[in-house]
Amino acid sequence: MSTESPFKSARLPALPFFVAPDADACCGTRAAVRGDIEETWVGRDGCQLLLRPVCPADIARSRSFLRGLSYGARYFRFGRGDFQFAEAELQGLCDPDPHECTEFIVLAQAAGEAVEIAAARYCIEPDGMSCEFALVVTDAWQGSGVGRRLMNALIRHARSRGLKTMYGQILATNTRMLEFAKGLGFGVEASAHGPAVRLVRTALSSATLQA
């Protein structure tokens, strides 16, 4: 049996990126072309939060986001706690082909600096009707509703593109994420990777957008 992690492949939804000083112009143009979603709200302790699409200008701080993830967050997201992206992979992740992948990040304003605290993306399968999602939230912001906002954005965006099904691969030990997916209307199934990984899947028409 192959020991390759199901959480890393050329097309598998991967992590993401950060705001750079020139990100507004770059991301604004791309968002207009792709019809992307942008949201702002006030988080806990009055912190200003921004959800927007990733763009090439974000690479400068993407390393900080990835390096700041705990061992556990990396393990649940990539299947390995010591996972690291190569530079070429980071560059590619910052500029996803909009015909294949859509990615959103959440930034928190802290001490005058925008800090990335979460990221999510989906990638369209070759059938053109289904997509795979992935989500990661830093430990300090888990349970704050940031993951819910990101999943709502992914579901809304995928629906707007006419996609029918969304699925994800989750480690069986990540019970918190499995329960979160269930709350969004995802069913839990066995996966082709054996008992260590669960497949969650939903028809986008029936997925639950949580308030």
Short mmCIF file of N, CA and C in Angstrom, two decimals, residues 101-198:
data_model
loop_
_atom_site.label_atom_id
_atom_site.label_comp_id
_atom_site.label_asym_id
_atom_site.label_seq_id
_atom_site.Cartn_x
_atom_site.Cartn_y
_atom_site.Cartn_z
N CYS A 101 -8.86 26.59 -9.55
CA CYS A 101 -8.91 26.73 -8.09
C CYS A 101 -9.36 28.13 -7.68
N THR A 102 -10.01 28.19 -6.54
CA THR A 102 -10.38 29.45 -5.91
C THR A 102 -9.96 29.39 -4.46
N GLU A 103 -9.34 30.44 -3.98
CA GLU A 103 -8.86 30.45 -2.61
C GLU A 103 -9.17 31.76 -1.93
N PHE A 104 -9.57 31.67 -0.67
CA PHE A 104 -9.82 32.84 0.16
C PHE A 104 -8.95 32.77 1.42
N ILE A 105 -8.56 33.95 1.88
CA ILE A 105 -7.82 34.04 3.13
C ILE A 105 -8.54 35.01 4.06
N VAL A 106 -8.25 34.92 5.34
CA VAL A 106 -8.77 35.87 6.31
C VAL A 106 -7.60 36.56 6.98
N LEU A 107 -7.66 37.89 7.03
CA LEU A 107 -6.62 38.71 7.63
C LEU A 107 -7.18 39.42 8.85
N ALA A 108 -6.39 39.48 9.90
CA ALA A 108 -6.76 40.20 11.12
C ALA A 108 -5.82 41.38 11.29
N GLN A 109 -6.39 42.52 11.63
CA GLN A 109 -5.58 43.72 11.85
C GLN A 109 -5.02 43.66 13.27
N ALA A 110 -3.71 43.58 13.38
CA ALA A 110 -3.05 43.47 14.68
C ALA A 110 -1.86 44.42 14.73
N ALA A 111 -1.91 45.36 15.67
CA ALA A 111 -0.81 46.31 15.86
C ALA A 111 -0.45 47.01 14.55
N GLY A 112 -1.48 47.39 13.78
CA GLY A 112 -1.24 48.10 12.54
C GLY A 112 -0.81 47.24 11.38
N GLU A 113 -0.80 45.92 11.56
CA GLU A 113 -0.37 45.02 10.49
C GLU A 113 -1.45 43.98 10.23
N ALA A 114 -1.67 43.65 8.96
CA ALA A 114 -2.63 42.62 8.58
C ALA A 114 -1.97 41.26 8.69
N VAL A 115 -2.51 40.41 9.55
CA VAL A 115 -1.94 39.09 9.82
C VAL A 115 -2.89 38.02 9.34
N GLU A 116 -2.39 37.09 8.55
CA GLU A 116 -3.25 36.01 8.06
C GLU A 116 -3.53 35.01 9.18
N ILE A 117 -4.80 34.67 9.33
CA ILE A 117 -5.17 33.75 10.39
C ILE A 117 -5.88 32.49 9.87
N ALA A 118 -6.25 32.47 8.59
CA ALA A 118 -6.96 31.31 8.06
C ALA A 118 -6.95 31.34 6.54
N ALA A 119 -7.15 30.18 5.93
CA ALA A 119 -7.19 30.08 4.48
C ALA A 119 -8.02 28.87 4.08
N ALA A 120 -8.68 28.97 2.94
CA ALA A 120 -9.46 27.85 2.41
C ALA A 120 -9.51 27.96 0.90
N ARG A 121 -9.59 26.82 0.25
CA ARG A 121 -9.70 26.81 -1.21
C ARG A 121 -10.46 25.59 -1.68
N TYR A 122 -10.94 25.69 -2.92
CA TYR A 122 -11.45 24.50 -3.58
C TYR A 122 -10.81 24.41 -4.95
N CYS A 123 -10.64 23.18 -5.43
CA CYS A 123 -10.12 22.92 -6.77
C CYS A 123 -11.13 22.08 -7.53
N ILE A 124 -11.38 22.47 -8.77
CA ILE A 124 -12.38 21.80 -9.59
C ILE A 124 -11.80 20.52 -10.18
N GLU A 125 -12.59 19.46 -10.11
CA GLU A 125 -12.19 18.18 -10.64
C GLU A 125 -12.35 18.17 -12.17
N PRO A 126 -11.69 17.22 -12.86
CA PRO A 126 -11.78 17.17 -14.33
C PRO A 126 -13.19 17.03 -14.87
N ASP A 127 -14.12 16.50 -14.05
CA ASP A 127 -15.49 16.36 -14.54
C ASP A 127 -16.21 17.70 -14.68
N GLY A 128 -15.61 18.78 -14.12
CA GLY A 128 -16.20 20.11 -14.23
C GLY A 128 -17.44 20.32 -13.38
N MET A 129 -17.81 19.35 -12.57
CA MET A 129 -19.03 19.44 -11.77
C MET A 129 -18.78 19.32 -10.26
N SER A 130 -17.62 18.79 -9.88
CA SER A 130 -17.31 18.60 -8.47
C SER A 130 -16.01 19.30 -8.12
N CYS A 131 -15.82 19.54 -6.82
CA CYS A 131 -14.61 20.21 -6.38
C CYS A 131 -14.20 19.70 -5.00
N GLU A 132 -12.92 19.80 -4.73
CA GLU A 132 -12.36 19.39 -3.43
C GLU A 132 -11.97 20.63 -2.65
N PHE A 133 -12.33 20.66 -1.37
CA PHE A 133 -12.00 21.81 -0.54
C PHE A 133 -10.96 21.46 0.51
N ALA A 134 -10.32 22.49 1.03
CA ALA A 134 -9.41 22.35 2.17
C ALA A 134 -9.48 23.63 2.98
N LEU A 135 -9.27 23.52 4.27
CA LEU A 135 -9.43 24.65 5.19
C LEU A 135 -8.41 24.53 6.31
N VAL A 136 -7.84 25.66 6.72
CA VAL A 136 -7.00 25.66 7.91
C VAL A 136 -7.17 26.99 8.63
N VAL A 137 -7.25 26.92 9.96
CA VAL A 137 -7.37 28.10 10.81
C VAL A 137 -6.30 27.99 11.89
N THR A 138 -5.59 29.07 12.16
CA THR A 138 -4.57 29.02 13.20
C THR A 138 -5.22 28.69 14.54
N ASP A 139 -4.44 28.08 15.42
CA ASP A 139 -4.97 27.60 16.70
C ASP A 139 -5.68 28.70 17.48
N ALA A 140 -5.09 29.88 17.52
CA ALA A 140 -5.63 30.96 18.34
C ALA A 140 -7.01 31.42 17.88
N TRP A 141 -7.37 31.17 16.61
CA TRP A 141 -8.64 31.64 16.08
C TRP A 141 -9.64 30.52 15.85
N GLN A 142 -9.30 29.29 16.20
CA GLN A 142 -10.25 28.20 16.05
C GLN A 142 -11.42 28.39 17.02
N GLY A 143 -12.62 28.10 16.55
CA GLY A 143 -13.81 28.26 17.36
C GLY A 143 -14.36 29.67 17.37
N SER A 144 -13.79 30.55 16.55
CA SER A 144 -14.22 31.96 16.54
C SER A 144 -15.19 32.28 15.41
N GLY A 145 -15.50 31.31 14.56
CA GLY A 145 -16.40 31.54 13.43
C GLY A 145 -15.68 31.86 12.13
N VAL A 146 -14.35 31.96 12.16
CA VAL A 146 -13.59 32.28 10.94
C VAL A 146 -13.71 31.15 9.92
N GLY A 147 -13.58 29.90 10.39
CA GLY A 147 -13.70 28.77 9.48
C GLY A 147 -15.07 28.71 8.83
N ARG A 148 -16.11 29.02 9.60
CA ARG A 148 -17.46 29.04 9.06
C ARG A 148 -17.60 30.09 7.95
N ARG A 149 -17.03 31.28 8.19
CA ARG A 149 -17.08 32.33 7.16
C ARG A 149 -16.38 31.86 5.87
N LEU A 150 -15.25 31.23 6.02
CA LEU A 150 -14.51 30.76 4.85
C LEU A 150 -15.30 29.68 4.09
N MET A 151 -15.88 28.74 4.82
CA MET A 151 -16.64 27.69 4.15
C MET A 151 -17.88 28.25 3.48
N ASN A 152 -18.54 29.21 4.11
CA ASN A 152 -19.67 29.87 3.46
C ASN A 152 -19.24 30.50 2.14
N ALA A 153 -18.07 31.16 2.16
CA ALA A 153 -17.57 31.81 0.94
C ALA A 153 -17.27 30.78 -0.14
N LEU A 154 -16.64 29.66 0.24
CA LEU A 154 -16.34 28.62 -0.74
C LEU A 154 -17.62 28.06 -1.35
N ILE A 155 -18.59 27.74 -0.50
CA ILE A 155 -19.84 27.15 -0.98
C ILE A 155 -20.58 28.12 -1.90
N ARG A 156 -20.69 29.37 -1.49
CA ARG A 156 -21.39 30.36 -2.32
C ARG A 156 -20.68 30.52 -3.67
N HIS A 157 -19.35 30.59 -3.63
CA HIS A 157 -18.61 30.79 -4.87
C HIS A 157 -18.73 29.59 -5.79
N ALA A 158 -18.62 28.38 -5.23
CA ALA A 158 -18.74 27.17 -6.04
C ALA A 158 -20.13 27.05 -6.65
N ARG A 159 -21.17 27.39 -5.89
CA ARG A 159 -22.53 27.39 -6.42
C ARG A 159 -22.65 28.35 -7.60
N SER A 160 -22.05 29.54 -7.45
CA SER A 160 -22.18 30.56 -8.49
C SER A 160 -21.53 30.12 -9.80
N ARG A 161 -20.59 29.17 -9.71
CA ARG A 161 -19.93 28.66 -10.91
C ARG A 161 -20.64 27.43 -11.47
N GLY A 162 -21.73 27.06 -10.86
CA GLY A 162 -22.50 25.94 -11.38
C GLY A 162 -21.99 24.58 -10.95
N LEU A 163 -21.09 24.54 -9.97
CA LEU A 163 -20.60 23.25 -9.48
C LEU A 163 -21.69 22.57 -8.67
N LYS A 164 -21.69 21.24 -8.68
CA LYS A 164 -22.78 20.48 -8.06
C LYS A 164 -22.38 19.81 -6.74
N THR A 165 -21.12 19.41 -6.61
CA THR A 165 -20.70 18.64 -5.44
C THR A 165 -19.39 19.17 -4.89
N MET A 166 -19.27 19.20 -3.57
CA MET A 166 -18.03 19.58 -2.90
C MET A 166 -17.65 18.46 -1.93
N TYR A 167 -16.37 18.12 -1.89
CA TYR A 167 -15.92 17.09 -0.96
C TYR A 167 -14.56 17.48 -0.37
N GLY A 168 -14.19 16.79 0.68
CA GLY A 168 -12.90 17.02 1.31
C GLY A 168 -12.40 15.75 1.96
N GLN A 169 -11.09 15.69 2.19
CA GLN A 169 -10.46 14.55 2.85
C GLN A 169 -10.00 15.00 4.24
N ILE A 170 -10.45 14.30 5.28
CA ILE A 170 -10.18 14.70 6.65
C ILE A 170 -9.65 13.49 7.42
N LEU A 171 -8.59 13.68 8.18
CA LEU A 171 -8.08 12.60 9.00
C LEU A 171 -9.15 12.16 9.99
N ALA A 172 -9.26 10.85 10.19
CA ALA A 172 -10.28 10.31 11.08
C ALA A 172 -10.12 10.81 12.51
N THR A 173 -8.91 11.14 12.90
CA THR A 173 -8.66 11.64 14.25
C THR A 173 -9.03 13.11 14.42
N ASN A 174 -9.32 13.79 13.32
CA ASN A 174 -9.69 15.21 13.38
C ASN A 174 -11.20 15.31 13.59
N THR A 175 -11.65 14.88 14.77
CA THR A 175 -13.08 14.80 15.04
C THR A 175 -13.75 16.17 15.04
N ARG A 176 -13.01 17.19 15.43
CA ARG A 176 -13.58 18.54 15.45
C ARG A 176 -13.93 19.00 14.04
N MET A 177 -13.06 18.72 13.08
CA MET A 177 -13.32 19.11 11.70
C MET A 177 -14.44 18.27 11.10
N LEU A 178 -14.51 16.99 11.46
CA LEU A 178 -15.58 16.15 10.96
C LEU A 178 -16.94 16.65 11.44
N GLU A 179 -17.03 17.04 12.70
CA GLU A 179 -18.28 17.57 13.23
C GLU A 179 -18.63 18.91 12.58
N PHE A 180 -17.60 19.71 12.32
CA PHE A 180 -17.81 20.99 11.64
C PHE A 180 -18.40 20.76 10.25
N ALA A 181 -17.84 19.80 9.52
CA ALA A 181 -18.34 19.49 8.17
C ALA A 181 -19.78 18.99 8.22
N LYS A 182 -20.08 18.16 9.20
CA LYS A 182 -21.46 17.67 9.35
C LYS A 182 -22.43 18.83 9.54
N GLY A 183 -22.01 19.82 10.32
CA GLY A 183 -22.86 20.98 10.56
C GLY A 183 -23.15 21.79 9.31
N LEU A 184 -22.30 21.64 8.30
CA LEU A 184 -22.50 22.33 7.03
C LEU A 184 -23.28 21.48 6.03
N GLY A 185 -23.71 20.30 6.48
CA GLY A 185 -24.49 19.44 5.61
C GLY A 185 -23.70 18.39 4.88
N PHE A 186 -22.42 18.22 5.22
CA PHE A 186 -21.59 17.19 4.57
C PHE A 186 -21.87 15.83 5.21
N GLY A 187 -21.96 14.80 4.38
CA GLY A 187 -22.02 13.44 4.87
C GLY A 187 -20.61 12.89 5.00
N VAL A 188 -20.41 11.93 5.87
CA VAL A 188 -19.10 11.34 6.10
C VAL A 188 -19.08 9.93 5.54
N GLU A 189 -18.04 9.64 4.72
CA GLU A 189 -17.93 8.35 4.05
C GLU A 189 -16.53 7.78 4.25
N ALA A 190 -16.39 6.49 3.95
CA ALA A 190 -15.06 5.88 3.89
C ALA A 190 -14.31 6.48 2.70
N SER A 191 -12.98 6.48 2.77
CA SER A 191 -12.18 7.01 1.67
C SER A 191 -11.33 5.92 1.04
N ALA A 192 -10.80 6.23 -0.12
CA ALA A 192 -9.93 5.28 -0.81
C ALA A 192 -8.58 5.14 -0.11
N HIS A 193 -8.31 6.01 0.87
CA HIS A 193 -7.02 5.98 1.57
C HIS A 193 -7.06 5.16 2.85
N GLY A 194 -8.14 4.42 3.07
CA GLY A 194 -8.21 3.55 4.22
C GLY A 194 -8.85 4.22 5.42
N PRO A 195 -8.87 3.53 6.56
CA PRO A 195 -9.59 4.02 7.74
C PRO A 195 -9.01 5.27 8.37
N ALA A 196 -7.79 5.63 8.03
CA ALA A 196 -7.16 6.82 8.63
C ALA A 196 -7.74 8.11 8.08
N VAL A 197 -8.42 8.05 6.93
CA VAL A 197 -8.94 9.24 6.28
C VAL A 197 -10.42 9.07 6.01
N ARG A 198 -11.19 10.10 6.29
CA ARG A 198 -12.62 10.11 5.98
C ARG A 198 -12.87 11.07 4.81
#
